[in-house]
Short mmCIF file of C-alpha atoms and ligand atoms in Angstrom, two decimals:
data_model
loop_
_atom_site.label_atom_id
_atom_site.label_comp_id
_atom_site.label_asym_id
_atom_site.label_seq_id
_atom_site.Cartn_x
_atom_site.Cartn_y
_atom_site.Cartn_z
CA UNK C 24 7.03 18.29 1.80
CA UNK C 25 8.42 18.69 5.30
CA UNK C 26 8.87 14.93 5.68
CA UNK C 27 10.76 14.69 2.38
CA UNK C 28 13.08 17.54 3.34
CA UNK C 29 13.78 15.98 6.74
CA UNK C 30 14.62 12.70 5.08
CA UNK C 31 16.91 14.41 2.59
CA UNK C 32 18.74 16.07 5.47
CA UNK C 33 19.03 12.72 7.30
CA UNK C 34 20.56 11.15 4.20
CA UNK C 35 23.35 13.72 4.16
CA UNK C 36 23.84 13.63 7.91
CA UNK C 37 24.36 9.86 7.97
CA UNK C 38 26.33 9.67 4.76
CA UNK C 39 29.42 7.94 6.10
CA UNK C 40 27.48 5.42 8.18
CA UNK C 41 25.01 4.67 5.38
CA UNK C 42 24.29 1.03 4.57
CA UNK C 43 22.51 2.04 1.40
CA UNK C 44 22.87 -0.32 -1.55
CA UNK C 45 21.20 2.29 -3.71
CA UNK C 46 21.10 6.02 -3.10
CA UNK C 47 19.14 8.36 -5.30
CA UNK C 48 19.09 12.15 -5.12
CA UNK C 49 16.84 14.54 -7.02
CA UNK C 50 16.32 12.02 -9.79
CA UNK C 51 14.21 13.07 -12.74
CA UNK C 52 13.71 11.39 -16.08
CA UNK C 53 12.01 13.20 -18.89
CA UNK C 54 11.12 11.33 -22.07
CA UNK C 55 10.69 13.42 -25.16
CA UNK C 56 8.50 12.19 -27.95
CA UNK C 57 8.08 14.59 -30.84
CA UNK C 58 7.13 17.88 -29.18
CA UNK C 59 5.75 16.13 -26.09
CA UNK C 60 7.73 15.81 -22.83
CA UNK C 61 6.75 13.17 -20.27
CA UNK C 62 8.21 13.52 -16.78
CA UNK C 63 8.35 9.79 -15.92
CA UNK C 64 10.27 10.45 -12.69
CA UNK C 65 10.02 13.80 -10.93
CA UNK C 66 12.61 14.71 -8.29
CA UNK C 67 12.94 11.35 -6.53
CA UNK C 68 14.98 10.96 -3.34
CA UNK C 69 15.33 7.38 -2.16
CA UNK C 70 17.66 5.09 -0.26
CA UNK C 71 17.45 1.33 -0.50
CA UNK C 72 19.18 -0.31 2.45
CA UNK C 73 21.01 -3.59 2.51
CA UNK C 74 18.47 -6.34 3.20
CA UNK C 75 15.44 -4.33 2.08
CA UNK C 76 12.51 -6.31 0.68
CA UNK C 77 10.73 -3.43 -0.96
CA UNK C 78 7.88 -3.09 -3.39
CA UNK C 79 7.17 -0.24 -5.80
CA UNK C 80 3.45 0.26 -6.24
CA UNK C 81 1.43 2.79 -8.15
CA UNK C 82 -0.90 3.13 -11.12
CA UNK C 83 0.21 2.18 -14.60
CA UNK C 84 2.47 4.95 -15.93
CA UNK C 85 3.52 6.12 -12.44
CA UNK C 86 7.21 5.42 -13.16
CA UNK C 87 7.86 1.99 -11.61
CA UNK C 88 9.65 0.46 -14.62
CA UNK C 89 11.58 3.67 -15.25
CA UNK C 90 12.82 3.71 -11.64
CA UNK C 91 13.88 0.05 -11.78
CA UNK C 92 15.71 0.71 -15.06
CA UNK C 93 17.50 3.67 -13.48
CA UNK C 94 18.60 1.66 -10.45
CA UNK C 95 19.78 -1.10 -12.77
CA UNK C 96 21.82 1.36 -14.83
CA UNK C 97 19.79 0.60 -17.96
CA UNK C 98 18.62 4.18 -18.44
CA UNK C 99 20.19 7.46 -17.43
CA UNK C 100 18.81 10.39 -15.46
CA UNK C 101 17.78 13.66 -17.04
CA UNK C 102 18.66 15.22 -13.68
CA UNK C 103 19.94 13.86 -10.39
CA UNK C 104 22.42 11.32 -9.12
CA UNK C 105 22.45 7.59 -8.39
CA UNK C 106 24.92 5.59 -6.31
CA UNK C 107 25.11 1.83 -6.53
CA UNK C 108 26.99 0.01 -3.76
CA UNK C 109 28.62 3.32 -2.86
CA UNK C 110 29.73 4.21 -6.39
CA UNK C 111 28.10 6.96 -8.39
CA UNK C 112 27.02 5.56 -11.74
CA UNK C 113 26.49 8.87 -13.56
CA UNK C 114 29.42 9.65 -15.83
CA UNK C 115 30.67 6.05 -15.81
CA UNK C 116 31.81 4.63 -19.11
CA UNK C 117 29.79 1.85 -20.73
CA UNK C 118 32.30 -0.86 -19.83
CA UNK C 119 32.67 0.28 -16.26
CA UNK C 120 28.92 0.40 -15.81
CA UNK C 121 28.42 -3.11 -17.26
CA UNK C 122 31.06 -4.46 -14.89
CA UNK C 123 29.40 -2.82 -11.91
CA UNK C 124 26.00 -4.08 -13.04
CA UNK C 125 27.34 -7.59 -13.55
CA UNK C 126 28.66 -7.72 -10.01
CA UNK C 127 25.84 -6.03 -8.15
CA UNK C 128 22.55 -6.26 -10.05
CA UNK C 129 20.21 -9.11 -10.85
CA UNK C 130 17.41 -8.09 -13.17
CA UNK C 131 14.18 -9.94 -13.87
CA UNK C 132 12.29 -8.22 -16.66
CA UNK C 133 8.60 -8.40 -17.23
CA UNK C 134 9.17 -10.36 -20.42
CA UNK C 135 11.85 -12.66 -18.89
CA UNK C 136 14.48 -12.10 -21.65
CA UNK C 137 15.76 -15.67 -21.61
CA UNK C 138 18.17 -16.66 -24.36
CA UNK C 139 16.11 -18.89 -26.68
CA UNK C 140 18.96 -21.07 -28.00
CA UNK C 141 20.23 -21.99 -24.53
CA UNK C 142 18.73 -24.59 -22.21
CA UNK C 143 17.13 -23.53 -18.93
CA UNK C 144 20.28 -24.61 -17.08
CA UNK C 145 22.55 -22.70 -19.46
CA UNK C 146 20.37 -19.62 -19.02
CA UNK C 147 20.74 -19.86 -15.24
CA UNK C 148 24.51 -20.28 -15.63
CA UNK C 149 24.84 -17.41 -18.07
CA UNK C 150 25.46 -14.46 -15.73
CA UNK C 151 27.93 -16.55 -13.70
CA UNK C 152 29.69 -17.44 -16.95
CA UNK C 153 30.16 -13.72 -17.63
CA UNK C 154 31.36 -13.26 -14.06
CA UNK C 155 34.03 -15.95 -14.58
CA UNK C 156 32.67 -18.37 -11.96
CA UNK C 157 34.42 -21.77 -12.48
CA UNK C 158 32.40 -24.37 -14.43
CA UNK C 159 31.79 -26.87 -11.61
CA UNK C 160 30.71 -24.14 -9.20
CA UNK C 161 28.45 -22.65 -11.79
CA UNK C 162 26.77 -25.95 -12.48
CA UNK C 163 26.36 -26.87 -8.79
CA UNK C 164 24.87 -23.53 -7.88
CA UNK C 165 22.50 -23.57 -10.86
CA UNK C 166 21.27 -27.11 -10.23
CA UNK C 167 20.69 -26.44 -6.54
CA UNK C 168 18.79 -23.25 -7.21
CA UNK C 169 16.69 -24.80 -9.97
CA UNK C 170 15.74 -27.57 -7.59
CA UNK C 171 14.80 -25.06 -4.93
CA UNK C 172 12.63 -23.25 -7.48
CA UNK C 173 10.83 -26.42 -8.51
CA UNK C 174 12.57 -26.63 -11.89
CA UNK C 175 14.13 -30.04 -11.37
CA UNK C 176 13.86 -32.19 -14.50
CA UNK C 177 13.48 -29.14 -16.76
CA UNK C 178 17.19 -28.24 -16.88
CA UNK C 179 17.69 -29.22 -20.51
CA UNK C 180 14.56 -27.67 -21.98
CA UNK C 181 14.71 -24.55 -24.11
CA UNK C 182 12.65 -21.53 -22.95
CA UNK C 183 10.04 -22.18 -25.67
CA UNK C 184 9.45 -25.63 -24.15
CA UNK C 185 8.59 -24.14 -20.75
CA UNK C 186 5.39 -22.52 -19.45
CA UNK C 187 5.32 -18.81 -18.62
CA UNK C 188 5.64 -19.55 -14.92
CA UNK C 189 8.59 -21.88 -15.49
CA UNK C 190 10.35 -19.31 -17.67
CA UNK C 191 9.77 -16.72 -14.97
CA UNK C 192 11.42 -18.98 -12.38
CA UNK C 193 14.38 -19.59 -14.71
CA UNK C 194 14.78 -15.82 -15.03
CA UNK C 195 14.67 -15.48 -11.24
CA UNK C 196 17.20 -18.31 -10.83
CA UNK C 197 19.51 -16.61 -13.33
CA UNK C 198 19.27 -13.31 -11.47
CA UNK C 199 19.81 -14.83 -8.04
CA UNK C 200 22.49 -17.42 -8.90
CA UNK C 201 25.05 -14.72 -9.53
CA UNK C 202 24.58 -13.53 -5.92
CA UNK C 203 24.10 -9.86 -6.74
CA UNK C 204 23.84 -7.19 -4.03
CA UNK C 205 20.39 -6.35 -5.24
CA UNK C 206 17.73 -8.06 -7.33
CA UNK C 207 15.29 -5.94 -9.33
CA UNK C 208 12.06 -7.50 -10.57
CA UNK C 209 9.52 -5.77 -12.76
CA UNK C 210 6.04 -7.18 -12.07
CA UNK C 211 7.41 -10.63 -11.19
CA UNK C 212 4.05 -12.31 -10.63
CA UNK C 213 2.18 -10.76 -13.57
CA UNK C 214 2.39 -13.97 -15.60
CA UNK C 215 2.04 -16.46 -12.76
CA UNK C 216 -1.03 -18.07 -11.22
CA UNK C 217 -1.59 -17.15 -7.57
CA UNK C 218 0.00 -20.35 -6.23
CA UNK C 219 3.19 -19.98 -8.29
CA UNK C 220 3.30 -16.27 -7.45
CA UNK C 221 3.10 -16.94 -3.72
CA UNK C 222 5.78 -19.64 -4.00
CA UNK C 223 8.08 -17.23 -5.83
CA UNK C 224 7.56 -14.55 -3.18
CA UNK C 225 8.25 -17.03 -0.38
CA UNK C 226 11.47 -18.13 -2.05
CA UNK C 227 12.66 -14.56 -2.49
CA UNK C 228 11.83 -13.75 1.10
CA UNK C 229 13.83 -16.82 2.22
CA UNK C 230 16.84 -15.65 0.18
CA UNK C 231 16.37 -12.20 1.64
CA UNK C 232 16.39 -13.54 5.20
CA UNK C 233 19.07 -16.20 4.80
CA UNK C 234 21.55 -14.42 2.54
CA UNK C 235 20.59 -10.82 3.14
CA UNK C 236 19.99 -10.27 -0.58
CA UNK C 237 18.20 -6.98 -1.22
CA UNK C 238 15.07 -7.13 -3.36
CA UNK C 239 13.07 -4.41 -5.07
CA UNK C 240 10.05 -5.38 -7.12
CA UNK C 241 7.23 -3.53 -8.80
CA UNK C 242 3.72 -4.89 -8.77
CA UNK C 243 -0.02 -4.48 -9.09
CA UNK C 244 -0.58 -7.68 -7.15
CA UNK C 245 -2.00 -7.27 -3.59
CA UNK C 246 -0.45 -10.62 -2.61
CA UNK C 247 3.01 -9.24 -3.41
CA UNK C 248 2.36 -5.96 -1.58
CA UNK C 249 1.17 -7.91 1.45
CA UNK C 250 4.46 -9.83 1.62
CA UNK C 251 6.75 -6.82 1.23
CA UNK C 252 8.63 -5.32 4.18
CA UNK C 253 8.66 -1.86 2.70
CA UNK C 254 6.06 -0.27 0.42
CA UNK C 255 7.08 2.66 -1.79
CA UNK C 256 4.11 4.32 -3.49
CA UNK C 257 4.64 6.18 -6.75
CA UNK C 258 2.26 8.59 -8.42
CA UNK C 259 3.05 10.70 -11.48
CA UNK C 260 6.74 10.00 -11.05
CA UNK C 261 6.89 11.06 -7.41
CA UNK C 262 7.15 9.11 -4.19
CA UNK C 263 3.82 9.55 -2.49
CA UNK C 264 4.51 7.34 0.54
CA UNK C 265 7.30 5.12 1.85
CA UNK C 266 6.24 2.81 4.62
CA UNK C 267 8.32 0.22 6.48
CA UNK C 268 6.76 -2.71 8.21
CA UNK C 269 8.20 -4.39 11.26
P1 ADP W 113 4.93 2.03 -14.86
O1 ADP W 113 5.99 0.99 -14.95
O2 ADP W 113 4.63 2.49 -13.46
O3 ADP W 113 3.67 1.64 -15.58
P2 ADP W 113 6.67 3.53 -16.64
O4 ADP W 113 7.92 3.76 -15.88
O5 ADP W 113 6.68 2.46 -17.66
O6 ADP W 113 5.46 3.36 -15.60
O7 ADP W 113 6.27 4.88 -17.39
C1 ADP W 113 6.23 6.15 -16.75
C2 ADP W 113 5.85 7.19 -17.78
O8 ADP W 113 6.93 7.37 -18.70
C3 ADP W 113 4.64 6.84 -18.63
O9 ADP W 113 3.94 8.02 -18.89
C4 ADP W 113 5.24 6.26 -19.88
O10 ADP W 113 4.39 6.43 -20.97
C5 ADP W 113 6.51 7.08 -20.03
N1 ADP W 113 7.61 6.33 -20.68
C6 ADP W 113 8.24 5.25 -20.19
N2 ADP W 113 9.21 4.82 -21.01
C7 ADP W 113 9.18 5.67 -22.09
C8 ADP W 113 9.95 5.77 -23.29
N3 ADP W 113 10.93 4.91 -23.56
N4 ADP W 113 9.64 6.77 -24.15
C9 ADP W 113 8.64 7.64 -23.87
N5 ADP W 113 7.89 7.61 -22.76
C10 ADP W 113 8.15 6.64 -21.87
MG1 MG W 114 5.95 -0.94 -15.73
#
């Protein structure tokens, strides 16, 4: 309790000098189903700094997906405030929020969400297409990234013609290619074997170190937790611990 209050004070005190990509204050999310109310997030205070490589851990139902959705602007708070790259997203119009999300957020969902009628390469290019990146640039960046992710030779396959692990890497390539400020991944290794999972983590860590891209991922996987630089533990919608590793 004392530690949380101290941190909250520190957040305000350093406001102008803050390098936070994401800032969250008193965030709660209550889901109502029939007469039942579930407090999925309960008074969360959190800052994600530029260059963080952070993992959200906690039992199933502890609020990991809800928190990622909030940070990604896909769901809105019942109470509290969220800033993304210095801009408060509460009260933003739909169009304004999509534009902000397009520029700053890369999202890798648990179920990949690839577009089935597009090839792997076209899927990777898709976010850049929306961003208005010129065709040649788009193609070069996508091909290079796919190669780096071990997807060379699979560029023209449709998602249905790829394994789960390959689809996952296409989704990661799509999220990263657009060079967002922050990449959010919900259980990124859940559908990968341990070798592919480790390779994915190593690639993300390389991007984190070389480009300074900020990553937040949720997981149950000890291998992922081991590789994180910051471990945020959730329980019943609250932050139970927040530990940085040097
Ligand atoms: P985690 O990802 O850690 O497993 P979630 O964020 O998915 O946890 O869920 C947190 C809590 O909120 C759970 O009790 C879950 O049942 C509830 N919840 C999540 N999304 C919804 C929703 N759309 N409607 C109702 N309840 C939800
Ligand atoms: Mg989840």
